[in-house]
Coordinates of C-alpha atoms and ligand atoms in Angstrom, one line a residue:
X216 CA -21.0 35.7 5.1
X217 CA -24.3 36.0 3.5
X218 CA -25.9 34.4 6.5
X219 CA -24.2 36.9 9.1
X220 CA -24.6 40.0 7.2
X221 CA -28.6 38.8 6.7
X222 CA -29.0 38.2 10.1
X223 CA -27.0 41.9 11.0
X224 CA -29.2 44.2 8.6
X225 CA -32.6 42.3 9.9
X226 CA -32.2 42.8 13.1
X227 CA -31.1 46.3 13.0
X228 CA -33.9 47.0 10.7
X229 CA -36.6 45.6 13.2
X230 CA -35.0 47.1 15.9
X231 CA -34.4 50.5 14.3
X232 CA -38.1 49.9 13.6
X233 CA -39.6 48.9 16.9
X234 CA -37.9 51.7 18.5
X235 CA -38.6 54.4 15.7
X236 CA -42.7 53.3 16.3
X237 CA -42.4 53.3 19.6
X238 CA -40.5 56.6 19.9
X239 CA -43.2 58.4 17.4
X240 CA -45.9 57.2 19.9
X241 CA -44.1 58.2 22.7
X242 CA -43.1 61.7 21.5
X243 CA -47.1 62.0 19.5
X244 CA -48.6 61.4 23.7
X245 CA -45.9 63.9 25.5
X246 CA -46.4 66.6 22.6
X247 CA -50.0 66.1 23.1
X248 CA -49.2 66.2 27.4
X249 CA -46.8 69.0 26.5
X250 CA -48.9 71.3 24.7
X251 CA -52.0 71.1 27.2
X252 CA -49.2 72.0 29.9
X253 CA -48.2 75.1 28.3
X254 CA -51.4 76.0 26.8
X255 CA -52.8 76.0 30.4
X256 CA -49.5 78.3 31.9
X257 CA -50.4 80.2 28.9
X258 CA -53.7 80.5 29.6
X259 CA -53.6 81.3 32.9
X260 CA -51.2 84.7 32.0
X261 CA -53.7 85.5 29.5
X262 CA -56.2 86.0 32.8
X263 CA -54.8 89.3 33.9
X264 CA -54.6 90.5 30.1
X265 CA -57.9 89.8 29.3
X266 CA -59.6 90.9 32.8
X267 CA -57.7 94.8 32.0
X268 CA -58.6 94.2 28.1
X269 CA -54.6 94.8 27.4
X270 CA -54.3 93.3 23.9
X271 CA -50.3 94.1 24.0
X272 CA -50.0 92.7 27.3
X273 CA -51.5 89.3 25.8
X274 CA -49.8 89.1 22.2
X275 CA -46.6 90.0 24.9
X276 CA -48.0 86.5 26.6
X277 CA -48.5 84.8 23.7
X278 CA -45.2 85.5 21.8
X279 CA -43.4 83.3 25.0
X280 CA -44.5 80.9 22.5
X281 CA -41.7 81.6 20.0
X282 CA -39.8 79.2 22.6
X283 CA -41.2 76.5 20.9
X284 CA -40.5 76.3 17.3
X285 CA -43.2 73.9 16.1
X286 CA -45.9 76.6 17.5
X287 CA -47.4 78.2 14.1
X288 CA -49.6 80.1 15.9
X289 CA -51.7 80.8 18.7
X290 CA -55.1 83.3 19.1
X291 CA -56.6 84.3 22.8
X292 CA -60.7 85.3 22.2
X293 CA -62.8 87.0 24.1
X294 CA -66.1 85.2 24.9
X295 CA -68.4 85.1 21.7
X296 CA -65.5 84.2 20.0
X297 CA -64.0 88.3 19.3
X298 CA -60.4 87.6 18.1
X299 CA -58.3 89.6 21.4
X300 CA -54.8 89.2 20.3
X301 CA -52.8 86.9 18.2
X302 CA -49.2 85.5 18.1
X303 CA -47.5 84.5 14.3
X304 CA -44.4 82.3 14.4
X305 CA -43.9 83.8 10.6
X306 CA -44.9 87.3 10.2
X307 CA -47.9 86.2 8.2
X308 CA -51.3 86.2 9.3
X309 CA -52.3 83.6 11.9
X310 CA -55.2 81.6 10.9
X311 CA -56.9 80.1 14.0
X312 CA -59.6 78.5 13.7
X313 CA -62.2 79.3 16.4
X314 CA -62.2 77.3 19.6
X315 CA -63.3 73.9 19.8
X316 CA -65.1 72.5 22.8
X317 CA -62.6 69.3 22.4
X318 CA -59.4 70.0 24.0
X319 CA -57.0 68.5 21.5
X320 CA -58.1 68.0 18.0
X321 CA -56.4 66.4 15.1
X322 CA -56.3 68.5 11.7
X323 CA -54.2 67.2 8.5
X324 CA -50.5 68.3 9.2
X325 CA -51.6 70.6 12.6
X326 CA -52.6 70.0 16.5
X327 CA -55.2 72.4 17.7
X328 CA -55.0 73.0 21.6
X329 CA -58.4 74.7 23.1
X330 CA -58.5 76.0 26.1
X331 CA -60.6 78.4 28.2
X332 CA -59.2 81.5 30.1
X333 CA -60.8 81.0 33.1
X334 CA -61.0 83.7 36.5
X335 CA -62.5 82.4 39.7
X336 CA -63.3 79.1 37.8
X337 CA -65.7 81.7 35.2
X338 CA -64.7 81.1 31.5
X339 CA -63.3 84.7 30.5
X340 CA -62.0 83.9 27.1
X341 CA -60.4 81.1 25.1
X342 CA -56.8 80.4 23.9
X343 CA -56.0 78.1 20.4
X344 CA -52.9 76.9 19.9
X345 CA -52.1 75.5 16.2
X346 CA -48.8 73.5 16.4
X347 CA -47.1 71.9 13.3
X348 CA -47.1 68.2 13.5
X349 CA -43.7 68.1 11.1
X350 CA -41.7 67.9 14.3
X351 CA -42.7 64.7 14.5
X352 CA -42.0 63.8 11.1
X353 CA -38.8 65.5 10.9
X354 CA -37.7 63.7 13.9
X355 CA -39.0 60.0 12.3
X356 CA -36.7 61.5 9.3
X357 CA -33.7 62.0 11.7
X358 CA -34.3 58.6 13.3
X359 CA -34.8 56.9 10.1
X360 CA -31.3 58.6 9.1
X361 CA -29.9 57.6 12.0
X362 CA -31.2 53.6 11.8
X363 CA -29.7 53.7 8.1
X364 CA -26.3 55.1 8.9
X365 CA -26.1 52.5 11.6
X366 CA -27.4 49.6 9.7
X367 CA -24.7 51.0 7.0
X368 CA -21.7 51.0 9.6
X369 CA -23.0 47.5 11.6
X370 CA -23.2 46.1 7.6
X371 CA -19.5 47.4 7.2
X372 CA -18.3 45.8 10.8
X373 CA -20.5 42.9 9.9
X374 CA -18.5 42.2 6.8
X375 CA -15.1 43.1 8.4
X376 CA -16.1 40.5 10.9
X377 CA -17.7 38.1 8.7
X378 CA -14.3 38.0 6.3
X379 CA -12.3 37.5 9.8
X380 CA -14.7 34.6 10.7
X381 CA -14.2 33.7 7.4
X382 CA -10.4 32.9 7.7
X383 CA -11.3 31.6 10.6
X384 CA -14.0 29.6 10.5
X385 CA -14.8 28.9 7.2
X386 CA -11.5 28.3 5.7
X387 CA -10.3 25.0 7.4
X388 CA -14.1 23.8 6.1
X389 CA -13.3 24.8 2.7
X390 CA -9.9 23.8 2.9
X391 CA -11.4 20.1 4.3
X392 CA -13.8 20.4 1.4
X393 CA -11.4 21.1 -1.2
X394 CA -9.0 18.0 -0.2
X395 CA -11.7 15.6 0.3
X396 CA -12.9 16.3 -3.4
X397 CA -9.3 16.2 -4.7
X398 CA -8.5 12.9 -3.0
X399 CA -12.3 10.8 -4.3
X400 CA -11.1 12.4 -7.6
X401 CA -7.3 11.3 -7.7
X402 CA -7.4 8.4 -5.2
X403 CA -4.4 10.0 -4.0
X404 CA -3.9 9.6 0.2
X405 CA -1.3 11.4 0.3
X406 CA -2.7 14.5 0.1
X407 CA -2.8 16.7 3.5
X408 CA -5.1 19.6 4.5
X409 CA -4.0 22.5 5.7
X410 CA -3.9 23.6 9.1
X411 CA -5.2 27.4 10.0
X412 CA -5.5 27.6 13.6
X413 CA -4.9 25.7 16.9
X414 CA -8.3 25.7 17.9
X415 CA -11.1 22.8 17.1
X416 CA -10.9 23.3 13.7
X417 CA -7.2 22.8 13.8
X418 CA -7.8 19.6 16.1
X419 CA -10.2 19.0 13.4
X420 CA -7.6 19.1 10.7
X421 CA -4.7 17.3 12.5
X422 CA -7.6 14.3 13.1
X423 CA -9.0 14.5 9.4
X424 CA -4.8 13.9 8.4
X425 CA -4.3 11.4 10.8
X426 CA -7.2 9.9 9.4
X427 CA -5.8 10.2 5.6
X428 CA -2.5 8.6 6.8
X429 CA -4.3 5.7 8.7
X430 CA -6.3 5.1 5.0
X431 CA -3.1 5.9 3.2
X432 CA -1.0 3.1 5.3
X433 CA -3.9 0.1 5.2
X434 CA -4.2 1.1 1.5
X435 CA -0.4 0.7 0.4
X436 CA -0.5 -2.5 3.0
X437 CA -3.7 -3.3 0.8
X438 CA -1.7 -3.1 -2.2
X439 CA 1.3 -5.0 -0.8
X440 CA -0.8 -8.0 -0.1
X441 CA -2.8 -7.9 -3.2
X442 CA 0.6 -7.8 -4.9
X443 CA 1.7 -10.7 -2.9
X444 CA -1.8 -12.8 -3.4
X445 CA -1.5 -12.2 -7.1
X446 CA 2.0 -13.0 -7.1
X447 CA 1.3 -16.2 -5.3
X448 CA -1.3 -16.7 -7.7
X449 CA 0.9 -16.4 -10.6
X450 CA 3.3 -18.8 -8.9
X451 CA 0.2 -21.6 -7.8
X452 CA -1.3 -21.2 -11.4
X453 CA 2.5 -22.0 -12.8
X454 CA 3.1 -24.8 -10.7
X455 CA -0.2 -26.4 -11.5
X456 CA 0.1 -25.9 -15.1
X457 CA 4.0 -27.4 -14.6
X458 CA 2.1 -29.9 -12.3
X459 CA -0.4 -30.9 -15.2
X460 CA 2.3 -31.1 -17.4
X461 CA 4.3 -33.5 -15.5
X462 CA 1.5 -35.8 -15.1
X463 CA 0.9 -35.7 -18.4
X464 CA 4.6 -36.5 -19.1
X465 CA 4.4 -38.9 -16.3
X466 CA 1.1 -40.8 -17.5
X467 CA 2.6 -41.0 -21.5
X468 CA 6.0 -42.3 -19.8
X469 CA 4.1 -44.7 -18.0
X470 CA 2.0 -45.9 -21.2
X471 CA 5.4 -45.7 -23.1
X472 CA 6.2 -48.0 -20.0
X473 CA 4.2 -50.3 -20.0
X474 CA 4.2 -50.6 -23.3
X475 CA 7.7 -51.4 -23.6
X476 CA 7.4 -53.7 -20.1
X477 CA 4.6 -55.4 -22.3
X478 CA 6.7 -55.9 -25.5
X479 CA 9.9 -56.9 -23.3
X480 CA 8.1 -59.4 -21.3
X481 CA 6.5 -60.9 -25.3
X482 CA 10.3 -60.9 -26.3
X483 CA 11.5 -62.8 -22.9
X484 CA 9.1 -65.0 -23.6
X485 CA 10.0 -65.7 -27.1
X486 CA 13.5 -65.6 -25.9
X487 CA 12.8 -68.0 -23.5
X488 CA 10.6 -70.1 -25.3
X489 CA 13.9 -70.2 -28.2
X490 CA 16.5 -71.0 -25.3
X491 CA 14.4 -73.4 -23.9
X492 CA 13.3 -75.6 -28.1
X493 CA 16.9 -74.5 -29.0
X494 CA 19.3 -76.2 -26.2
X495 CA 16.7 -78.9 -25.7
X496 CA 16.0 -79.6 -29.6
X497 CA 19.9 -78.9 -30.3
X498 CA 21.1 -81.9 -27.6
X499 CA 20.2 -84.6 -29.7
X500 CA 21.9 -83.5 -33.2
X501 CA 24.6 -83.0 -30.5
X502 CA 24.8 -86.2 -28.6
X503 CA 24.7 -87.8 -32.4
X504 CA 27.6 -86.0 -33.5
X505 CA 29.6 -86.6 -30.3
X506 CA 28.8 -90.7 -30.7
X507 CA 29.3 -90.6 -34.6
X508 CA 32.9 -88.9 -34.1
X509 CA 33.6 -91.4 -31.4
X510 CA 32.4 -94.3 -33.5
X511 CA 34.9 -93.0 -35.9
X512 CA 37.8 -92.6 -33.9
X513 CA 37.3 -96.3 -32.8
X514 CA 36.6 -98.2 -35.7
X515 CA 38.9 -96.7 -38.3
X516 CA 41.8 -96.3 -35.9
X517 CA 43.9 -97.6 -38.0
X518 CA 43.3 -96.0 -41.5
X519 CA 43.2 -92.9 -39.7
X520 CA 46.5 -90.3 -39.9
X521 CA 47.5 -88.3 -36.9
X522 CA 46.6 -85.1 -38.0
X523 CA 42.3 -86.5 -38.9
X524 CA 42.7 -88.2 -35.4
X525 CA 43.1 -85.0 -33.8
X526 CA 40.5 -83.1 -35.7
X527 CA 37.8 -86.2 -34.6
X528 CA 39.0 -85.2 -31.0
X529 CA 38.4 -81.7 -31.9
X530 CA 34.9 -82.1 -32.5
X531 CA 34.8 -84.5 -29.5
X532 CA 35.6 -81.8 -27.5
X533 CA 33.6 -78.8 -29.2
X534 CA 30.3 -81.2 -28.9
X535 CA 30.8 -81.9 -25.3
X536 CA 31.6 -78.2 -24.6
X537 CA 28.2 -77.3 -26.6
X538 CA 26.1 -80.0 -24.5
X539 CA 27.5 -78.5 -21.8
X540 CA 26.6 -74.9 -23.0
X541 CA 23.1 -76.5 -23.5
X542 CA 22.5 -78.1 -20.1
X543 CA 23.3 -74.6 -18.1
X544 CA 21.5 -72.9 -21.1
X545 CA 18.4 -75.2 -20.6
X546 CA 18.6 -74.8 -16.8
X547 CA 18.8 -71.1 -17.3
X548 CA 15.6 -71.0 -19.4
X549 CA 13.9 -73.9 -16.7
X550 CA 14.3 -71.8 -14.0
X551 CA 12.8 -68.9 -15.5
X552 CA 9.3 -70.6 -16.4
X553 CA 6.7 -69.5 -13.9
X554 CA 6.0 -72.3 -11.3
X555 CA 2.4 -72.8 -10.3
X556 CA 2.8 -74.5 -7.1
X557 CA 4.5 -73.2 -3.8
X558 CA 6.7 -76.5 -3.9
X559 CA 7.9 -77.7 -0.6
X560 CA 9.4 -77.8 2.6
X561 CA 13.1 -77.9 1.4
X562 CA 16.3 -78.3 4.1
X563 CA 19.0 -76.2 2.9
X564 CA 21.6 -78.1 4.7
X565 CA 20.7 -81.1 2.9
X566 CA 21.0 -79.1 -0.5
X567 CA 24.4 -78.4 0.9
X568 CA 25.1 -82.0 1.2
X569 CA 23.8 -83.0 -2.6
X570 CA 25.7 -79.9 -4.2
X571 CA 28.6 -81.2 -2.2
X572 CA 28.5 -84.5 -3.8
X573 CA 27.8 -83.5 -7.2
X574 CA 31.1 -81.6 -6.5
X575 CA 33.3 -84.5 -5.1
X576 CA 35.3 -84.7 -7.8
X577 CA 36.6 -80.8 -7.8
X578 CA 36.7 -80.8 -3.8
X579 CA 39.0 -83.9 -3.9
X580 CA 41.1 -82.8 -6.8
X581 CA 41.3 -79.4 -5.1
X582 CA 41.8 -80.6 -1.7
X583 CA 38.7 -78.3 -0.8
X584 CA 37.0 -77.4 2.5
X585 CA 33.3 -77.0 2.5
X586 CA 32.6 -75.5 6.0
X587 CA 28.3 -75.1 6.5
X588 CA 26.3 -73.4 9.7
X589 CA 23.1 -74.9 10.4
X590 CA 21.2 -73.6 7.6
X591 CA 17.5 -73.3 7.5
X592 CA 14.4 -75.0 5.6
X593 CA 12.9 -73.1 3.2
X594 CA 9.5 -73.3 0.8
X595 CA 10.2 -74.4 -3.0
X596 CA 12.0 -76.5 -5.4
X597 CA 15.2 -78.7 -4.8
X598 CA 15.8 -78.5 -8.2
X599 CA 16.3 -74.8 -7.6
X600 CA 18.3 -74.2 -4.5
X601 CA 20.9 -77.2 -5.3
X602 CA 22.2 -75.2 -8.7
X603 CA 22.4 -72.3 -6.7
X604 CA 24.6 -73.5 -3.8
X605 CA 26.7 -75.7 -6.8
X606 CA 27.5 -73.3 -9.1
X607 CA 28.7 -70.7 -5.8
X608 CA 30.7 -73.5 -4.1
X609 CA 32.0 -74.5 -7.7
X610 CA 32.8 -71.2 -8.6
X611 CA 34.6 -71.1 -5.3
X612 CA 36.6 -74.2 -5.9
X613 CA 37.1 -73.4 -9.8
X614 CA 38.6 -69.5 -8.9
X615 CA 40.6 -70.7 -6.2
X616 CA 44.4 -69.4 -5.5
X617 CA 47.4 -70.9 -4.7
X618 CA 46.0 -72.0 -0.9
X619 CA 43.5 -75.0 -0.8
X620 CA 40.1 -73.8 -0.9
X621 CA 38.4 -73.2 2.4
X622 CA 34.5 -72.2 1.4
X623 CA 32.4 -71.2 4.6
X624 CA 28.8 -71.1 4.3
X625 CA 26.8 -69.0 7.1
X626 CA 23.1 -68.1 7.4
X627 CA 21.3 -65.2 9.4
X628 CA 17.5 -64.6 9.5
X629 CA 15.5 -61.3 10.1
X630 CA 12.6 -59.3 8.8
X631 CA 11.1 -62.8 7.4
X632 CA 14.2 -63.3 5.0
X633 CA 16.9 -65.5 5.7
X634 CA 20.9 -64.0 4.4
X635 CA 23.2 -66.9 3.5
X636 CA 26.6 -66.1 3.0
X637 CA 29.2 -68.0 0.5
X638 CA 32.9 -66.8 1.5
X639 CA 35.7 -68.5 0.0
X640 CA 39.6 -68.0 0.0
X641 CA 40.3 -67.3 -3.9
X642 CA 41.3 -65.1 -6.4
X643 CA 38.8 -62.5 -5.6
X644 CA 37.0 -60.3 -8.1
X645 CA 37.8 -56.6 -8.6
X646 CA 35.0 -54.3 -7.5
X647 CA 34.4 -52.9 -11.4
X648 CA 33.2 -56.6 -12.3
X649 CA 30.7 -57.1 -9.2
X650 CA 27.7 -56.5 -10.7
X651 CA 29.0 -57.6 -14.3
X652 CA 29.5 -61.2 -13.1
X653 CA 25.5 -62.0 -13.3
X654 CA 25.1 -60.7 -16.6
X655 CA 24.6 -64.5 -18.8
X656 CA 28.4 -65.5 -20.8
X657 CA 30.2 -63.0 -18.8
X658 CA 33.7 -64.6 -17.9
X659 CA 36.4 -63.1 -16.1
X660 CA 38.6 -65.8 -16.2
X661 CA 37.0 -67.6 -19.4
X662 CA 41.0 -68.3 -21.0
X663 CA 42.3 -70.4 -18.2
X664 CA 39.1 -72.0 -16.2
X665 CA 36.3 -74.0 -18.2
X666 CA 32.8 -72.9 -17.8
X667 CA 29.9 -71.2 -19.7
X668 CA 29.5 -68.2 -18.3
X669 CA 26.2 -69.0 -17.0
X670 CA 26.3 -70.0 -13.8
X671 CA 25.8 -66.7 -11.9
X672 CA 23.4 -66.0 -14.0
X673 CA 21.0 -69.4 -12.5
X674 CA 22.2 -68.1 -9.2
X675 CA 20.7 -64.5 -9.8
X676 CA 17.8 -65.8 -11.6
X677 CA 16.8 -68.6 -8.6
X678 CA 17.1 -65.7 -6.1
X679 CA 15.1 -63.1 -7.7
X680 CA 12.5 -66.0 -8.1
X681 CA 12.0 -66.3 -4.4
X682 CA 11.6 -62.6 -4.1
X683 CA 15.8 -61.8 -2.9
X684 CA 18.9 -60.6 -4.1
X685 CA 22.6 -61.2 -4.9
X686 CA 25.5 -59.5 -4.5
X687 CA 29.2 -59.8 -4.5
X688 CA 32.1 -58.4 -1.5
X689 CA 35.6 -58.5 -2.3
X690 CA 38.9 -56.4 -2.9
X691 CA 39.9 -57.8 -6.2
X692 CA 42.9 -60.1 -4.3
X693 CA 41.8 -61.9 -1.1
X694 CA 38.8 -64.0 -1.8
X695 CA 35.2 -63.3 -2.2
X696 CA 31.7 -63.2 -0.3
X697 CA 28.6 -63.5 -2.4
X698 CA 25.6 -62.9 -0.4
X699 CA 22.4 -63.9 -0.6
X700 CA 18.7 -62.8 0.6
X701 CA 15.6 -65.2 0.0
X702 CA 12.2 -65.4 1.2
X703 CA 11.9 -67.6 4.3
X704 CA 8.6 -68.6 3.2
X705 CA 7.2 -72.2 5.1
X706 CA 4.4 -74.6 4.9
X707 CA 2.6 -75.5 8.0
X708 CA 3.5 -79.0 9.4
X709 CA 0.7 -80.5 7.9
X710 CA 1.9 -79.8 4.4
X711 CA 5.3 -79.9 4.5
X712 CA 5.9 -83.0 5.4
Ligands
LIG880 P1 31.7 -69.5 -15.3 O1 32.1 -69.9 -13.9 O2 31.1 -70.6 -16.0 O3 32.7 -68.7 -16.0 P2 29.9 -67.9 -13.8 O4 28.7 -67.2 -14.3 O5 29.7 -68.9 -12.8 O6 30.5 -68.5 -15.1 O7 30.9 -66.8 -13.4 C1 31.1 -65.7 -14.1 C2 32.6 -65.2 -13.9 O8 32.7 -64.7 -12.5 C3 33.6 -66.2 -13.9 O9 34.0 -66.4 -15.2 C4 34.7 -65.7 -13.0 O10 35.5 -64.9 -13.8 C5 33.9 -64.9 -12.0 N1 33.8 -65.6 -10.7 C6 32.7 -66.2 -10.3 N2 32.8 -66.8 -9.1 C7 34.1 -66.4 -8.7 C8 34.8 -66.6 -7.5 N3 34.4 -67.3 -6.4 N4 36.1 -66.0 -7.4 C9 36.5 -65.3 -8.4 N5 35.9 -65.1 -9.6 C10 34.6 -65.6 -9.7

């Protein structure tokens, strides 16, 4: 506002300026050309008056001059200067001064206008004219007024205008203004400016908003995703913490572990070690009380009563059970110590053949079928595989049911392990006791068969020893399968011999 109205008054000041200066220049040269004009029509009436010396003919002349209001006087001479007749525009006494030989002269406040009265081109008298110069400066006064009343009224329509450009122009600025301070101070984007007109300025506004929405959308998407990093943060720093915890659980575990595997493997040893002193150590006190018993029985026969006879056959029996107990016991604990060579080439059908005839006895008594596939050879110890196949096929033979026993041995090879296969027609073993039956003294049947519970337990034992496993198949009623996975494990020719 303060520029337009600035710009308003200045330039109607210099041009009610220019144009007053050049107007009082303009009107100073045509009252100048004006008054020589009239001075010289005047002049030339003044001939007759002055050539008939008619002083009231000539003041008659000069009093045309009334016409002119700025006239204050005017005097017509008669050469030599002699005063002829004289014209007032106040009743008072005009005061000319005497004719100049300059046509025009400047005097403070008057113009004097000398002319001569001339006849035939002779000089005949002289007319002076005084006129009042405060024409001029009345008229610069009326101009003046003028400029200032229309530098008043353009300053009032300049400020009508100027509050109208206002609302117009500087109002969607402002407004823009205003928002754009309120939003760097509240960080709020979803603050809108307002719209005034449909012009540029409005385009203006409808862009600065769209702008504000744009910010306002990839700041909340901004925020979303910061949430979500943080979030996923939270959840990575949790799960590593969890993480370091479990390997820290994992790592004490596995030192608990290994601990334990440490102080189990010392006992097994021990245990072993005991087994091993104890049945071997224990046969001998043994075999000495079986012999002394039967020395008894023999050579006091007849001092003997019936009922001391059949405690010495008692003990008989309970020593022989106990050497018995101390053989598997002792092949138990044998087969567990570590073996430091790789052994040798071993044929598993001839195993077969020896565990057979260890068995001859049961497999005649029984009237027992021993049916074998070609089986293969296999690296290690005899005295290892031939318990194994003996105590399967006498298990077989010993759990048998009414039928004869029919015992079918079968082999298959893959993935560099060969599966043997012990099936046999007896009294099968119910599916609770399958993996019981390896556990060392566990019996099923320990009331009506003899045994010692151990036999499985070699079998396990010897399989697990060349890197296999065992396992049992049957319903409980019609027979049984135990498998078998070992190692298939050979020399090269040259050292197997
Ligand atoms: P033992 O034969 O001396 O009792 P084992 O360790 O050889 O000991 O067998 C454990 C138990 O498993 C046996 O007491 C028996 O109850 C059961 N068993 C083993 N083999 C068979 C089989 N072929 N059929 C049925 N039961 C069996």
């Amino acid at each position: 506002m303060l520029v337009v109205m600035a710009t308003t008054v200045l330039a109607i000041l210099l041009a009610g300026m220019g144009i007053l200066a050049a107007d009082s220049v303009l009107f100073q040269r045509s009252i100048r050309t004006d008054l020589t004009a009239l001075s010289s029509i005047i002049a030339d009436n003044l001939t007759a008056s002055l050539m008939f010396d008619d002083p009231p003919a000539a003041r008659e002349t000069l009093a045309t001059l009334r016409a002119r209001a700025h006239v204050v006087c005017a005097c017509a001479f008669k050469p030599g200067n002699i005063l002829f007749a004289t014209y007032a525009r106040n009743a008072t006494k005009p005061e000319c001064p005497l004719p100049q030989s300059s046509l025009i002269q400047d005097r403070p406040g008057e113009l004097v206008v000398s002319r001569p009265i001339l006849m035939d081109g002779k000089a005949v008298g002289s007319l002076v004219v005084v006129y009042d110069r405060r024409e001029s400066s009345q008229r610069i006064e009326v101009f003046g007024g003028t400029v200032i009343a229309v530098l008043l009224l353009s300053t009032l329509i300049a400020l009508a205008w100027s509050a109208r450009l206002r609302s117009l122009l500087t109002m969607p600025v402002v407004e823009l203004a205003r928002v754009t301070t309120e939003i760097s101070r509240s960080r709020d984007y979803g603050i809108r400016a307002k719209k005034y007109t449909g012009d540029e300025l409005g385009l203006l506004v409808d862009t600065f908003n769209e702008m504000l929405a744009s910010i306002q959308l990839r700041d909340d998407e901004l925020a979303q995703a910061l949430a979500v990093k943080g979030r996923a943060l939270h959840e990575v720093e949790e799960a590593r913490k969890s993480l370091e915890a479990t390997i820290k659980n994992v790592a004490r575990l596995n030192a608990d572990l290994s601990r334990s595997n440490e102080s189990l493997a010392r006992s097994n040893e021990d245990l072993e070690r005991f087994a091993f002193v104890a049945s071997h150590d224990l046969q001998e006190p043994l075999r000495m009380i079986g012999i002394h018993s039967q020395l008894i029985s023999r050579n006091y026969a007849e001092i003997l009563d019936q009922r001391a006879s059949k405690w010495i056959e008692t003990i008989d029996a309970a020593a022989k059970r106990m050497r018995l107990l101390l053989a598997d016991l002792l092949a138990y604990a044998e087969i567990g110590a570590p073996s430091e060579a790789p052994g040798r080439q071993v044929d598993l059908n001839e195993v077969v053949q020896k565990a057979k005839e260890n068995l001859s006895l049961a497999i005649a008594e029984n009237d027992a079928v021993v049916v074998s596939d070609e089986l293969p050879a296999l690296l290690g110890y005899e005295s290892h595989f031939i318990p194994l196949f003996q105590n399967l096929i006498g298990n077989a033979i010993k759990y048998r049911a009414a039928a004869p026993p029919v015992i079918r041995i079968s082999a298959a090879s893959s993935d560099g392990r060969v599966q043997i296969c012990v099936a046999d027609n007896g009294i099968g073993i119910a599916p609770e006791y399958h993996a019981k039956i390896f556990i060392p003294f566990k019996r099923l049947h320990g009331a009506t068969v003899p045994g010692t519970g151990i036999g499985l337990a070699i079998c396990q034992r010897v399989v697990e020893k060349y890197g296999g496993r065992i396992w049992v198949e049957s319903d409980g009623a019609s027979g049984s399968s135990f498998y078998f996975t070992l190692r298939s494990r050979t020399l090269p020719p040259s050292e197997g011999g």
